[in-house]
CSV table of C-alpha atoms and ligand atoms in Angstrom, one decimal:
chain,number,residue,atom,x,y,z
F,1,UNK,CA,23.1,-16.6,-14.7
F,2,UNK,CA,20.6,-15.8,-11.7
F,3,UNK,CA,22.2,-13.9,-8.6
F,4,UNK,CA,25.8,-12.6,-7.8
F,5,UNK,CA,27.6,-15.5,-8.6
F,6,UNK,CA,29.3,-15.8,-11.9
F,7,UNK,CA,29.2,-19.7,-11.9
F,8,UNK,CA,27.4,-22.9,-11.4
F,9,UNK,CA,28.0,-23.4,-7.7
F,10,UNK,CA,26.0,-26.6,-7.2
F,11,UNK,CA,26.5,-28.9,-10.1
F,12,UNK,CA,25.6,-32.4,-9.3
F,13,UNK,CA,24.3,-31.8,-5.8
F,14,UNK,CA,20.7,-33.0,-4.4
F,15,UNK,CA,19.0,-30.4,-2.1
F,16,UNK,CA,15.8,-30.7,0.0
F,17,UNK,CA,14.4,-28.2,1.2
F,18,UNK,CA,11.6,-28.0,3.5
F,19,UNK,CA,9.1,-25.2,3.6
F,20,UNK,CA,9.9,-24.7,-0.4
F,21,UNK,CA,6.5,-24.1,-2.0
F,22,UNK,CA,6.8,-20.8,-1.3
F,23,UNK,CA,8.7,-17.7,0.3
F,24,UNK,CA,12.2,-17.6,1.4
F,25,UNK,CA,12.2,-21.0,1.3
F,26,UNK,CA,11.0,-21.4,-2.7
F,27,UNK,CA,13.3,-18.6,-3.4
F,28,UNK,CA,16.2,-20.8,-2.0
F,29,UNK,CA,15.1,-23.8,-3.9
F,30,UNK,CA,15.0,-21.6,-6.9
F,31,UNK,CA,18.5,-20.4,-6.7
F,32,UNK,CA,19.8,-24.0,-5.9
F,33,UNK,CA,18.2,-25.3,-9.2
F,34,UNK,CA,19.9,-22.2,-11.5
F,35,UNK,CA,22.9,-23.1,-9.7
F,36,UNK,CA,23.0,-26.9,-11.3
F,37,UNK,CA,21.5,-28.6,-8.1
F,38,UNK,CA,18.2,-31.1,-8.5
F,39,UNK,CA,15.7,-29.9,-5.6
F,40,UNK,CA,13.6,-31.7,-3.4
F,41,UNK,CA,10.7,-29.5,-1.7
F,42,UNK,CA,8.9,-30.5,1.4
F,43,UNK,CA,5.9,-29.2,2.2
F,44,UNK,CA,2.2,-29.6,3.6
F,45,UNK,CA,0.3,-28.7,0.7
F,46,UNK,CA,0.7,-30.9,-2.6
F,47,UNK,CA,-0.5,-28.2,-4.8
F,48,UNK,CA,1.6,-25.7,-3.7
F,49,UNK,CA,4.6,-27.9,-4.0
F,50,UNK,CA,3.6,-28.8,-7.4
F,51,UNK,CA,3.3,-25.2,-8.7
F,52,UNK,CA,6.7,-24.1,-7.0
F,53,UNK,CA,8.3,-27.5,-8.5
F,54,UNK,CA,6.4,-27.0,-12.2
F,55,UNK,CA,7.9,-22.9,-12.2
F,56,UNK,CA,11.7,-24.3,-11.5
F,57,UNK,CA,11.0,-26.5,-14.2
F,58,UNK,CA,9.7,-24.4,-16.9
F,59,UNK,CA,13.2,-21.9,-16.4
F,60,UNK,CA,14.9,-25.6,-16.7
F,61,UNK,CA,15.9,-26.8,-13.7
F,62,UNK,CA,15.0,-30.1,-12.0
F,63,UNK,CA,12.4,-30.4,-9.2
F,64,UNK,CA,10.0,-32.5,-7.7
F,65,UNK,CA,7.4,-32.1,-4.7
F,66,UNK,CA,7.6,-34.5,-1.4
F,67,UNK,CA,4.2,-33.8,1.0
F,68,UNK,CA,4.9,-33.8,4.8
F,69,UNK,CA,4.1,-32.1,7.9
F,70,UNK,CA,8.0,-31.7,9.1
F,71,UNK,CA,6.0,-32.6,12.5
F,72,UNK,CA,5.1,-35.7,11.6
F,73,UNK,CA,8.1,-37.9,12.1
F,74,UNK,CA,7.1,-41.3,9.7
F,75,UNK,CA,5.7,-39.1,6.9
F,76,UNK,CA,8.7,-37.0,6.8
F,77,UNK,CA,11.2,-40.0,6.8
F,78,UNK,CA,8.6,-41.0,3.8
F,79,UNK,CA,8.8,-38.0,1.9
F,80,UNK,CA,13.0,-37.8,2.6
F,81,UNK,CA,13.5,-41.1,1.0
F,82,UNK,CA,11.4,-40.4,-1.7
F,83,UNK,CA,13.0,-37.3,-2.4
F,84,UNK,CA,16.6,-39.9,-2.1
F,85,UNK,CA,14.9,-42.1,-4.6
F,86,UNK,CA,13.7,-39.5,-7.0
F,87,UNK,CA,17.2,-37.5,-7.4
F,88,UNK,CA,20.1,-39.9,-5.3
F,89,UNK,CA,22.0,-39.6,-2.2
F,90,UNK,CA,21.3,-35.9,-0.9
F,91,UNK,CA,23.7,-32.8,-0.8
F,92,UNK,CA,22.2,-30.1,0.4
F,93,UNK,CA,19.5,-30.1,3.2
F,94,UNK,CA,17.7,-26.4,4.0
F,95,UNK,CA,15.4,-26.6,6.7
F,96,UNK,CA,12.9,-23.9,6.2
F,97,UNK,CA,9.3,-24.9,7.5
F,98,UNK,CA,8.0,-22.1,9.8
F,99,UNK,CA,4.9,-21.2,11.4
F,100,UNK,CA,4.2,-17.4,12.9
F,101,UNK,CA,1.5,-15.3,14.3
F,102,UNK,CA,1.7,-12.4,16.1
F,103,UNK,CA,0.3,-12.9,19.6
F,104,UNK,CA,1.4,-11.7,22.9
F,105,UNK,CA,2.1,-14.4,25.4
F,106,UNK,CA,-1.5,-13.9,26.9
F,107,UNK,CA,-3.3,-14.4,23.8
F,108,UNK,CA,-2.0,-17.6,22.5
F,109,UNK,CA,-3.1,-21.2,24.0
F,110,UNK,CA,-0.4,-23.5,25.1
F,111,UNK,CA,-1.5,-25.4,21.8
F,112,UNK,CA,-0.7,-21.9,19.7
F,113,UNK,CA,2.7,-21.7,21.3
F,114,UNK,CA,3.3,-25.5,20.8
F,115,UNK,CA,2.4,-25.1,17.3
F,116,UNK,CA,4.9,-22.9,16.7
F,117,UNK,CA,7.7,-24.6,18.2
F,118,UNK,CA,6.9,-28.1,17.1
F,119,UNK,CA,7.0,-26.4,13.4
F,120,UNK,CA,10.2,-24.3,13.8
F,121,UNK,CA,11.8,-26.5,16.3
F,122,UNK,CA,10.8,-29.9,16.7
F,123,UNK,CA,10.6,-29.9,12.9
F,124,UNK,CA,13.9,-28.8,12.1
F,125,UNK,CA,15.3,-31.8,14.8
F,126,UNK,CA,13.5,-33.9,12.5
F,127,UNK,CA,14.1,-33.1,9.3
F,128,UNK,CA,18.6,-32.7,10.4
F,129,UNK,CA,17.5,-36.0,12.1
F,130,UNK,CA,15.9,-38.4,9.0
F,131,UNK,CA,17.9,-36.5,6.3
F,132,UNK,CA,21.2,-37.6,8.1
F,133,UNK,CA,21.3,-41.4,7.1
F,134,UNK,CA,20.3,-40.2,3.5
F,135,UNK,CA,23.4,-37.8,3.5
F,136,UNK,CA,26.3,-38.4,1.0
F,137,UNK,CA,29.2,-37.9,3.4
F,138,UNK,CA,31.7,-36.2,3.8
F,139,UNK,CA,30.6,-33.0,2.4
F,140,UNK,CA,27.0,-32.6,2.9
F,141,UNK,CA,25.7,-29.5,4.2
F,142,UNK,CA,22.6,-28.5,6.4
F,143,UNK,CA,21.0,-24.8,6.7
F,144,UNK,CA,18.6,-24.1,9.4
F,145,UNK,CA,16.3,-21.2,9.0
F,146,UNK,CA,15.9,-18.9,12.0
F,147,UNK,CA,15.3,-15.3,12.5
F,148,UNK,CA,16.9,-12.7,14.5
F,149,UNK,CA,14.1,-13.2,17.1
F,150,UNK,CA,16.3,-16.0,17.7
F,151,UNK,CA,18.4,-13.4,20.2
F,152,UNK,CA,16.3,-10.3,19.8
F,153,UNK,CA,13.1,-10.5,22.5
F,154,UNK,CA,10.2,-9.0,20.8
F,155,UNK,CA,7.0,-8.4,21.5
F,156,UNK,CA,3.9,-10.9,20.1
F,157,UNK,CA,6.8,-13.3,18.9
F,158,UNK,CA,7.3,-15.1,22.4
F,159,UNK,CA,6.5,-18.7,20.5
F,160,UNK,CA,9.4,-17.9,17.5
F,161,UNK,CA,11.7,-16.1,19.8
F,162,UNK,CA,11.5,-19.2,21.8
F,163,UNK,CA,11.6,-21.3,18.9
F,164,UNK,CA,14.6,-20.1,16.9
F,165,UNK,CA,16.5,-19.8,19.8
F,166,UNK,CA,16.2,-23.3,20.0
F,167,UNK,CA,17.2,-23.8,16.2
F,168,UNK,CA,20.4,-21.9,16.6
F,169,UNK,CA,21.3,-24.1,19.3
F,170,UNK,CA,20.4,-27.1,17.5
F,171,UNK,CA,22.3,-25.9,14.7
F,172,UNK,CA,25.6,-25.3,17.0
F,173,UNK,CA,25.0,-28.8,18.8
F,174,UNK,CA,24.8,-31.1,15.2
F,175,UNK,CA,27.7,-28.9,14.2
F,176,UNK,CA,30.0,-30.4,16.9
F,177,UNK,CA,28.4,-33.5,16.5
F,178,UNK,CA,28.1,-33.8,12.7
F,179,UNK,CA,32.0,-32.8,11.9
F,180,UNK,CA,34.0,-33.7,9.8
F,181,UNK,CA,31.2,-35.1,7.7
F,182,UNK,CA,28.1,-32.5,7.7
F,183,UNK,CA,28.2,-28.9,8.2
F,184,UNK,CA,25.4,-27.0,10.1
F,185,UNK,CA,24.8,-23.3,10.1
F,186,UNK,CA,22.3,-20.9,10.6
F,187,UNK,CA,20.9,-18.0,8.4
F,188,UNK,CA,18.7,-15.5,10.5
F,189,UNK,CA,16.7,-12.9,8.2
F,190,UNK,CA,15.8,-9.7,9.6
F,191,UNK,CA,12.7,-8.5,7.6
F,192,UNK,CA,12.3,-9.9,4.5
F,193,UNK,CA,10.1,-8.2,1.5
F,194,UNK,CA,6.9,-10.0,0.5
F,195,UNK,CA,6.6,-12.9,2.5
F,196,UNK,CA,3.6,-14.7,4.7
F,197,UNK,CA,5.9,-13.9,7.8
F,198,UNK,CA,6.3,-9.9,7.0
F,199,UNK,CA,2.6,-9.8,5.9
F,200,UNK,CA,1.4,-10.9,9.4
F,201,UNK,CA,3.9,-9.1,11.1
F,202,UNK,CA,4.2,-5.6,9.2
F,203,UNK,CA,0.7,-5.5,8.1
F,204,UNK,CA,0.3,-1.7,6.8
F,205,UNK,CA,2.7,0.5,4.6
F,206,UNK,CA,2.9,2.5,8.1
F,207,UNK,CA,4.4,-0.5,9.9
F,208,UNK,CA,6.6,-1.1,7.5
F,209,UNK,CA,8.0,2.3,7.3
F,210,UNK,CA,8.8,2.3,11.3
F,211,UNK,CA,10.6,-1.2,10.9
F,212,UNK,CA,12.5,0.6,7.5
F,213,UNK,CA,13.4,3.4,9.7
F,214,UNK,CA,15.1,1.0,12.3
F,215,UNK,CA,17.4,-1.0,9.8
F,216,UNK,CA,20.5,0.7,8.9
F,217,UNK,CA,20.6,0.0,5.7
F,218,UNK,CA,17.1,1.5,4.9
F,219,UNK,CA,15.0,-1.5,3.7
F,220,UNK,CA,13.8,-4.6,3.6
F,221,UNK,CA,15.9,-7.8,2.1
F,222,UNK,CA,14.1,-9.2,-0.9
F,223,UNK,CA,14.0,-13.1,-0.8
F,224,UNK,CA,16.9,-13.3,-3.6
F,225,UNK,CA,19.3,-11.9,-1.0
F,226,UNK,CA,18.6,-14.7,1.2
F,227,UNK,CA,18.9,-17.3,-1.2
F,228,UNK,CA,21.9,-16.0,-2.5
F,229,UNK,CA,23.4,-16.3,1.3
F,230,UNK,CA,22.0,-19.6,1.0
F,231,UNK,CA,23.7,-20.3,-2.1
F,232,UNK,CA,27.4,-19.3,-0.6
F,233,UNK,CA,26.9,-21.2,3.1
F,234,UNK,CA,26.0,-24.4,0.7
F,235,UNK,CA,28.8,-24.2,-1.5
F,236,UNK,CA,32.4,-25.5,-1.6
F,237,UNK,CA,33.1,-21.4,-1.0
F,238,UNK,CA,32.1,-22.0,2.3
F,239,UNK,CA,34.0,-25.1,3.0
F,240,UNK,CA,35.1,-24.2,6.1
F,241,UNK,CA,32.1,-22.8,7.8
F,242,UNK,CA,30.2,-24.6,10.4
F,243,UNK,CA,27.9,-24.1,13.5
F,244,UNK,CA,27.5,-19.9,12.6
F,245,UNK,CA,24.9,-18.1,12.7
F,246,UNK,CA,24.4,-15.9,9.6
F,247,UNK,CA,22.7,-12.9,10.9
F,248,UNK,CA,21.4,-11.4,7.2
F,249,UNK,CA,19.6,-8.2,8.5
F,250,UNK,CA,20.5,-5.3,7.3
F,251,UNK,CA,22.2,-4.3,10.8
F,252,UNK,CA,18.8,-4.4,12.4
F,253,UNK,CA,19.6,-6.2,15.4
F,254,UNK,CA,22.5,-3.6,15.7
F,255,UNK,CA,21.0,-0.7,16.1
F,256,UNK,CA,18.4,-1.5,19.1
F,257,UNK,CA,17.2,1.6,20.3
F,258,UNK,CA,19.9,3.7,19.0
F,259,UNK,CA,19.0,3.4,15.8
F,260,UNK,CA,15.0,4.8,16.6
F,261,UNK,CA,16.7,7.6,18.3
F,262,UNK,CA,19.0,8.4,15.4
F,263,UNK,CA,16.1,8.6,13.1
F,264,UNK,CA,13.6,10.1,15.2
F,265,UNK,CA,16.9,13.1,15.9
F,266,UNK,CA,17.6,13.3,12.2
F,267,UNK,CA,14.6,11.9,9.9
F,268,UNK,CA,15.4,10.0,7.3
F,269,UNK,CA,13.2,9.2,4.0
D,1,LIG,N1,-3.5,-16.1,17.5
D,1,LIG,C1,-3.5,-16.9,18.6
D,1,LIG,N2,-3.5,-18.3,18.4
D,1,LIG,C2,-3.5,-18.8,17.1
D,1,LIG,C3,-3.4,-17.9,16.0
D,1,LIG,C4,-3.4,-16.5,16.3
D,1,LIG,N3,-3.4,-15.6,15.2
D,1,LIG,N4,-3.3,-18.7,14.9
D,1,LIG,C5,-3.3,-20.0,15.3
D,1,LIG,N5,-3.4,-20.0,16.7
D,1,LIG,C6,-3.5,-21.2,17.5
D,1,LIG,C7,-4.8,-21.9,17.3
D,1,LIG,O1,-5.9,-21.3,17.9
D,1,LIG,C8,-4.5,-23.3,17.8
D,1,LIG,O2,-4.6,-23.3,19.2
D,1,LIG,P1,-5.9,-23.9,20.0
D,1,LIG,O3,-6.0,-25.4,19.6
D,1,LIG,O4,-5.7,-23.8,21.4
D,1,LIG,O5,-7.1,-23.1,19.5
D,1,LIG,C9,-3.0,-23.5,17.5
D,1,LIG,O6,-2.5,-22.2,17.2
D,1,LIG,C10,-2.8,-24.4,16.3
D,1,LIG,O7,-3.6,-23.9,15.2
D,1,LIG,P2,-4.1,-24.8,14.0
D,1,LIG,O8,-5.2,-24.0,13.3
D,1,LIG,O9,-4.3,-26.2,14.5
D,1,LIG,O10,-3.0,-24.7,12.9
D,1,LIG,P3,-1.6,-25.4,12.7
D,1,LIG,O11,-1.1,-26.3,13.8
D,1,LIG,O12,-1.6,-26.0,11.4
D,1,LIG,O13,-0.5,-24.1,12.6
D,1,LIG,C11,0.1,-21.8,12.3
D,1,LIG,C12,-0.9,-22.8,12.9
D,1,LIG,C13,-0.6,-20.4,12.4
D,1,LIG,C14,1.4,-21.9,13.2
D,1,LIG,C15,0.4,-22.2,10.9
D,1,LIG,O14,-0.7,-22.4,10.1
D,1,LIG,C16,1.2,-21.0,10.2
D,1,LIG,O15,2.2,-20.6,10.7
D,1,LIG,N6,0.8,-20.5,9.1
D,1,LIG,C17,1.4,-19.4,8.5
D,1,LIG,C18,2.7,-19.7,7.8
D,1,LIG,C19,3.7,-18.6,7.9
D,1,LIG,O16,3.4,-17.5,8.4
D,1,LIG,N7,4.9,-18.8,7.5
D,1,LIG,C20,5.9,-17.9,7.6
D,1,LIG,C21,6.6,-18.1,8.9
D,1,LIG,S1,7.8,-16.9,9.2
């Protein structure tokens, strides 16, 4: 058995997950399928989804690929109720689709910044939105992806700060909404170990060392981690869990300047 757990958490539950032909979001799907659960990924590119759906296959777990653009309302609705007809009534929904660049405020259009949002934002409203008649109820459960830019400012990220702030609000909103029938929740990565996001934003070893020396617990998370958080919040373990944010950082967003203090006061490897 894959990850922590030492049993099949998701027998006969139907995820989709948007965003799954690659990253966190693949790594999600991944854990899902090795957990019992038939997968549905959503994505923009049809070969990518077919690669990530043939590698869950061949370790023998089911998947199939759905293309959208989680901005495009009709074709998402589309690829949602094939992904109903191909599997059943869905479980599980993860909303993952992301866009990022770094760019200060100044040096993105007003088309850059809407790309972002309508990706991160707009998209996860409509995935919640066309999954929900699809969802077998009561019990189905929705996680949004955010980031911990979501209520950390930073620098070049004024288009995801904005947008995630945005998701976690979404997320709290549907919550009230949703209950008894649908929980919503949250899981915000810090920095996350080989992915596009942490490529574009921690582009040299020397980067990535400064970020490492800001996170208390000394690293990055590797994708696994976040699935495996994924895993729990999807569960029956977390039954009772709705509308929280799932801060999975490493303390990052703890420490704020302390922490560069601490390490620049007593260097640490
Ligand atoms: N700096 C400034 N502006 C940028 C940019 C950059 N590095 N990259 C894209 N843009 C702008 C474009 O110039 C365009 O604005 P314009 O029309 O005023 O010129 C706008 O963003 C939309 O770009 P477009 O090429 O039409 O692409 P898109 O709508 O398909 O989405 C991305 C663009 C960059 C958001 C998207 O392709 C993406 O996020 N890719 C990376 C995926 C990723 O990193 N995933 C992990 C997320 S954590």
């Amino acid at each position: 058995m894959a990850g922590v757990f030492g049993q099949k958490l998701l027998v006969g539950k139907n995820a989709i997950v948007t965003g799954g032909g690659s990253g966190i979001n693949f790594a999600i799907a991944r854990r899902f399928a090795e957990h019992g659960a038939k997968v549905a990924l959503i994505g923009r590119t049809k070969e990518k989804l077919d690669s990530a759906s043939d590698e869950i296959r061949k370790a023998g777990g089911i998947a199939s690929g759905h293309p959208a653009d989680v901005r495009e309302y009709d074709a998402l609705v589309a690829a949602i109720k094939s992904a109903r007809e191909t599997h059943g009534e869905i479980d599980l929904v993860v909303c993952g689709a992301a866009g990022n660049f770094p760019a200060p405020a100044l040096g993105m259009s007003a088309n850059g910044f809407k790309a972002v949002v309508d990706i991160d934002l707009l998209g996860t409203f409509n995935t919640c939105r066309a999954a929900y008649e699809h969802l077998k109820r009561p019990g189905a459960s929705i996680i949004n992806i955010s980031a911990t830019q979501a209520f950390s400012p930073m620098p070049m990220q004024a288009h995801v700060c904005a947008a995630k702030a945005g998701v976690d609000m979404l997320t709290k909103c549907l919550a009230i909404e949703w209950g008894p029938d649908v929980r919503v929740n949250s899981i915000a990565p810090g920095a996350v170990d080989d992915t596009e996001g942490m490529k574009r934003l921690a582009p040299t070893p020397e980067i990535k060392k400064q970020i490492t020396r800001g996170i208390p617990l000394r690293r990055f998370a590797t994708k696994d981690e976040i699935a495996d958080l994924a895993l729990f919040l999807s569960s029956d373990a977390a039954k009772f869990i709705t509308g929280a944010i799932v801060v999975c950082d490493g303390g990052q967003s703890l420490a704020g300047l302390g922490i560069g203090i601490m390490a620049a006061m007593q260097p640490r490897p």
